[in-house]
Amino acid sequence: MVHLTSSIATSLRPSPAGAAIELTGLRKSFGLVRAVDGLDLSIAPGEIVAVLGPNGAGKSTTTELITGLVQPDAGSAQVFGLPPRTAIERGLVGVMLQAGALLHEATVRDVLRLMHGLHAHPLPLEEVIERADLRSFWKTRTEKLSGGQAQRLRYALALMSDPQLLILDEPTVGMDVEIRRAFWASMRDFIADGRTVVFATHYLDEADAEADRIVVLARGRVIADGTPAAIKTRVADRTITLADHGASLADLAALPAVISAERAGSRLLLRTTDSDTTLRGLISEHPAAAEIEVVSASLEDAFLTLTHDQPEEL
Amino acid sequence: MMILTTTLPAPLHYAVHSTWLTLRNFAFVLFAVGMPLVLYIVFSQTFAAGSGPDAQLASAMIMVSMAGYGALGAAMSGGAQLAMERRSGWFRQLSVTTLVPRDFLLAKAAVIMVLVLPSLLLVFGAGFLIGGVRMPLEVWLTSLVLMWLALIPMAILGIALGLWVKAEAVGGVTTLVLLVLAMLGGLWLPVEMMPPAAQTLAHALPSYWLAELGRWPMLPQMAFPWTGVAVLIGWSVGLTVLGALGFRRAAASSKR
């Protein structure tokens, strides 16, 4: 039987001072592409932060800069007041890379044993296995794992260093609903003693449920930063479309909860934070409104409104 | 369930586990160990049959060539493995541990130096058991140690190829390099049977000197091949520079 108490090493280590992550004027380009373009961000120890943003917003590059996998062109990244590489070597950081590779031609057990010896003060292997729930596929070769199993192994690799800061790049991709729930339950248990978590995700509901702070990235910089409740009032979660009955866009944009209104071909398109309220207003003020449809906004759609507030830079 | 945890320094821990995993790999054992062993047995029974001193010497020469060929193959497969690990992102995964990338590459080179041993030892063993090679113990040992040391530039070559060549191409490229080095370096046919231009080229190749150093203890009238030592050191230095450039390129483009 394994007791899931945090290892002794955690309490013996001097507690890291200052911000868990401090990014200042961070810039990184790949060729002509500005992946990260003047990013400022400070994350305090113990925070659980979701990083949201459309594809190409710079989420993965930011993860790589925080973990020292790539060097910034300008600005600085510090982790617990240390350069990223030093923080990694001291075992302060655990990382779950997006689609992070697993060693081929090896079993889950081989991979864990190999990685276990490469950390400064690793968690006991038994505890890692228990927390990531790997027991049932312990002897399976990595290329035969399902998407969800592979993610659990990547999660195990992130826990291995007994980190104070966990960085998870889209951790629940490939997991079904049940496993996703179990994953977050395990995560909450692991961080209960005040560890810091930063996770990138595509799912707004996941960010809302698991994070106490949401940071929205677009074009390599922070465009919104606040509590999930505050962020949700600024992003559209529904899109209402209707046949174009000739109303002015300004009138439509003035309807309750509407963020933006536009013409798209023969239809009008309203982005709203609360479709019920908008619909009531629409029907009472625009009796001619017809062929009304309400669809959930995709995350990309939702952030369009936020990203539109930003002046386009060339 | 037994759980093996070690308290070795990270690079050594990595090298030990990585070596063990490769030795368990069927394809590696088949191509880098099994094939040279079979080739040695076939060639020695065909071209060095009989029990006279001439046959025995011929058998020993073929033994050195095939052991060298197998070891070269093992070094190349180590490089191919690195390219695959870079492509799959395993290199990046390792980079978020205490193992620094430079130590990772040194550990990889150390792994290759261990992985070349089975082909050397087994082909030499077959030389004694099947090929009828009889020599004083110190000749066996000197030959083995010289060949092992001569494989250092080939291990570095494997690493450099693994850093420069894409995973999609690395299988073909390492096979080609292996065949070219084996053929032009005289591991398949004695260099003396080649046209003069090819002979000159052979004298610049590490694979030729690998075999020469292996044969030197067996041929009392042969002078120690200092030229070969210089050529091997030259290759080692050049390939280390090439590898370092490849590493910088891989790191800069985040294509670790």
XYZ file of N, CA and C in Angstrom, chain A residues 28 30 64 67-70 85 88-91 93 95 97 99-107 109-111 113-120 125-126 129 135 138 154 157, chain B residues 1-6 8-11 13-15 17-18 20-21 24-27 84-85 88-101 251-254 256:
252
model
N 10.541 36.041 -28.743
C 11.182 34.939 -29.459
C 10.583 34.846 -30.850
N 10.869 32.840 -34.695
C 11.418 31.756 -35.505
C 11.348 32.228 -36.941
N 8.255 26.567 -23.733
C 9.651 26.239 -24.027
C 10.611 27.259 -23.434
N 10.887 26.701 -19.666
C 11.629 25.495 -19.300
C 13.048 25.510 -19.862
N 13.434 26.627 -20.478
C 14.800 26.739 -20.973
C 15.082 25.889 -22.199
N 14.039 25.352 -22.838
C 14.256 24.561 -24.054
C 14.669 25.450 -25.209
N 14.168 26.686 -25.212
C 14.657 27.665 -26.186
C 15.067 28.920 -25.431
N 16.982 26.954 -16.622
C 17.783 25.726 -16.624
C 18.188 25.336 -15.185
N 15.255 23.841 -13.366
C 15.036 22.460 -13.806
C 16.034 21.532 -13.108
N 17.300 21.951 -13.093
C 18.323 21.083 -12.506
C 18.114 20.879 -11.015
N 17.490 21.859 -10.350
C 17.205 21.689 -8.923
C 15.905 20.920 -8.690
N 15.270 20.487 -9.757
C 14.055 19.688 -9.602
C 12.856 20.498 -9.166
N 10.865 22.108 -11.249
C 9.885 22.210 -12.329
C 9.565 20.831 -12.903
N 7.416 19.155 -16.170
C 6.851 19.617 -17.428
C 6.153 18.482 -18.160
N 5.077 18.089 -21.792
C 5.152 18.742 -23.094
C 3.980 18.312 -23.965
N 2.117 16.682 -26.710
C 2.446 15.479 -27.477
C 3.880 15.058 -27.190
N 4.304 15.265 -25.942
C 5.680 14.960 -25.540
C 6.009 13.525 -25.901
N 7.203 13.336 -26.375
C 7.568 12.033 -26.890
C 7.762 11.034 -25.769
N 7.582 9.796 -26.105
C 7.902 8.717 -25.190
C 8.937 7.871 -25.895
N 9.802 7.272 -25.118
C 10.835 6.425 -25.697
C 10.174 5.229 -26.383
N 10.597 4.935 -27.609
C 10.008 3.792 -28.311
C 10.733 2.502 -27.956
N 10.125 1.394 -28.291
C 10.711 0.081 -28.046
C 11.030 -0.100 -26.565
N 10.192 0.469 -25.716
C 10.406 0.351 -24.279
C 9.042 0.319 -23.602
N 8.975 -0.321 -22.445
C 7.712 -0.374 -21.725
C 7.583 0.858 -20.826
N 7.350 0.831 -17.735
C 8.285 0.618 -16.637
C 9.701 1.071 -17.012
N 10.144 0.703 -18.216
C 11.488 1.113 -18.668
C 11.623 2.636 -18.659
N 10.595 3.297 -19.219
C 10.643 4.757 -19.337
C 10.721 5.393 -17.952
N 11.766 4.052 -15.089
C 13.039 3.783 -14.418
C 14.149 4.642 -14.982
N 14.137 4.782 -16.309
C 15.158 5.606 -16.955
C 15.071 7.044 -16.448
N 13.849 7.593 -16.438
C 13.690 8.997 -16.069
C 13.897 9.217 -14.569
N 13.616 8.200 -13.782
C 13.681 8.361 -12.330
C 15.078 8.754 -11.865
N 16.084 8.201 -12.528
C 17.462 8.494 -12.125
C 17.976 9.833 -12.610
N 17.144 10.570 -13.340
C 17.627 11.805 -13.952
C 17.126 13.048 -13.229
N 16.619 12.895 -12.017
C 16.118 14.052 -11.280
C 16.855 14.207 -9.962
N 16.871 15.444 -9.476
C 17.651 15.757 -8.270
C 17.068 15.062 -7.038
N 9.117 5.971 -6.971
C 8.431 5.466 -8.171
C 7.029 4.969 -7.852
N 6.895 4.297 -6.711
C 5.580 3.763 -6.340
C 4.542 4.880 -6.255
N 3.574 6.045 -9.784
C 2.696 5.062 -10.431
C 1.274 5.194 -9.895
N -0.649 1.576 -13.029
C -0.465 0.174 -12.683
C -1.007 -0.773 -13.751
N 1.441 -0.997 -16.825
C 2.823 -0.911 -16.362
C 3.821 -1.590 -17.289
N 2.896 10.729 -19.551
C 3.540 12.052 -19.611
C 3.322 12.808 -18.308
N 5.715 11.539 -15.809
C 7.057 12.085 -16.021
C 7.158 13.511 -15.468
N 6.652 -6.557 -6.963
C 7.318 -5.952 -8.104
C 8.642 -5.322 -7.667
N 9.685 -5.664 -8.369
C 10.979 -5.108 -8.011
C 11.195 -3.792 -8.751
N 11.570 -2.813 -8.014
C 11.849 -1.539 -8.674
C 13.305 -1.178 -8.480
N 13.953 -1.053 -9.612
C 15.385 -0.773 -9.596
C 15.585 0.738 -9.635
N 16.102 1.274 -8.566
C 16.452 2.690 -8.625
C 17.929 2.799 -8.301
N 18.588 3.665 -9.001
C 20.022 3.801 -8.787
C 20.315 5.200 -8.278
N 23.178 6.608 -9.245
C 24.278 7.000 -10.122
C 24.080 8.450 -10.568
N 25.173 9.134 -10.942
C 24.995 10.453 -11.558
C 24.141 10.310 -12.818
N 23.392 11.383 -13.141
C 22.419 11.303 -14.238
C 22.995 10.762 -15.554
N 24.144 11.253 -16.028
C 24.622 10.744 -17.329
C 24.925 9.252 -17.304
N 23.600 7.017 -15.174
C 22.312 6.333 -15.054
C 21.667 6.199 -16.434
N 21.698 7.302 -17.188
C 21.125 7.272 -18.524
C 21.846 6.250 -19.400
N 23.188 6.269 -19.337
C 23.976 5.381 -20.194
C 23.678 3.910 -19.872
N 20.959 2.538 -18.455
C 19.611 2.128 -18.863
C 19.473 2.055 -20.377
N 20.071 3.038 -21.045
C 19.959 3.100 -22.485
C 20.673 1.911 -23.138
N 21.168 -1.042 -21.801
C 20.370 -2.231 -21.520
C 19.174 -2.320 -22.467
N 18.501 -1.185 -22.698
C 17.330 -1.193 -23.580
C 17.723 -1.543 -25.013
N 18.481 -5.190 -25.563
C 17.272 -6.007 -25.569
C 16.534 -5.906 -26.896
N 16.991 -4.962 -27.755
C 16.292 -4.703 -29.011
C 16.680 -5.753 -30.058
N 15.687 -6.486 -30.549
C 15.943 -7.605 -31.439
C 16.634 -7.168 -32.737
N 16.150 -6.063 -33.318
C 16.719 -5.602 -34.591
C 18.193 -5.257 -34.425
N 16.121 9.482 -34.332
C 14.723 9.149 -34.041
C 14.270 9.824 -32.737
N 15.157 9.833 -31.760
C 14.784 10.423 -30.471
C 14.642 11.935 -30.576
N 11.206 12.385 -32.410
C 10.019 12.078 -31.604
C 9.875 13.046 -30.443
N 10.923 13.816 -30.142
C 10.828 14.765 -29.040
C 11.338 14.199 -27.729
N 11.843 12.967 -27.777
C 12.354 12.361 -26.540
C 13.560 13.135 -26.016
N 14.348 13.685 -26.926
C 15.490 14.513 -26.585
C 15.026 15.707 -25.740
N 13.901 16.324 -26.158
C 13.355 17.458 -25.411
C 12.892 17.018 -24.034
N 12.257 15.863 -24.007
C 11.781 15.348 -22.725
C 12.961 15.161 -21.764
N 14.057 14.633 -22.289
C 15.253 14.450 -21.462
C 15.851 15.795 -21.059
N 15.600 16.818 -21.884
C 16.180 18.131 -21.594
C 15.508 18.814 -20.415
N 14.353 18.324 -19.985
C 13.731 18.915 -18.798
C 13.998 18.043 -17.568
N 15.201 17.483 -17.523
C 15.679 16.771 -16.338
C 17.031 17.368 -15.958
N 17.679 16.786 -14.964
C 18.994 17.303 -14.571
C 20.064 16.977 -15.610
N 19.723 16.099 -16.542
C 20.698 15.713 -17.567
C 20.847 16.861 -18.564
N 22.016 17.512 -18.573
C 22.171 18.618 -19.526
C 22.463 18.036 -20.902
N 22.023 18.719 -21.971
C 22.141 18.161 -23.324
C 23.563 17.696 -23.674
N 19.576 22.909 -31.292
C 19.069 23.636 -30.129
C 18.431 24.954 -30.542
N 19.078 25.650 -31.493
C 18.581 26.966 -31.895
C 17.223 26.872 -32.569
N 17.001 25.803 -33.333
C 15.729 25.699 -34.034
C 14.719 24.928 -33.196
N 15.089 24.668 -31.942
C 14.249 23.921 -30.999
C 13.879 22.550 -31.556
N 15.391 19.854 -31.046
C 16.116 18.859 -30.279
C 15.379 17.560 -30.375
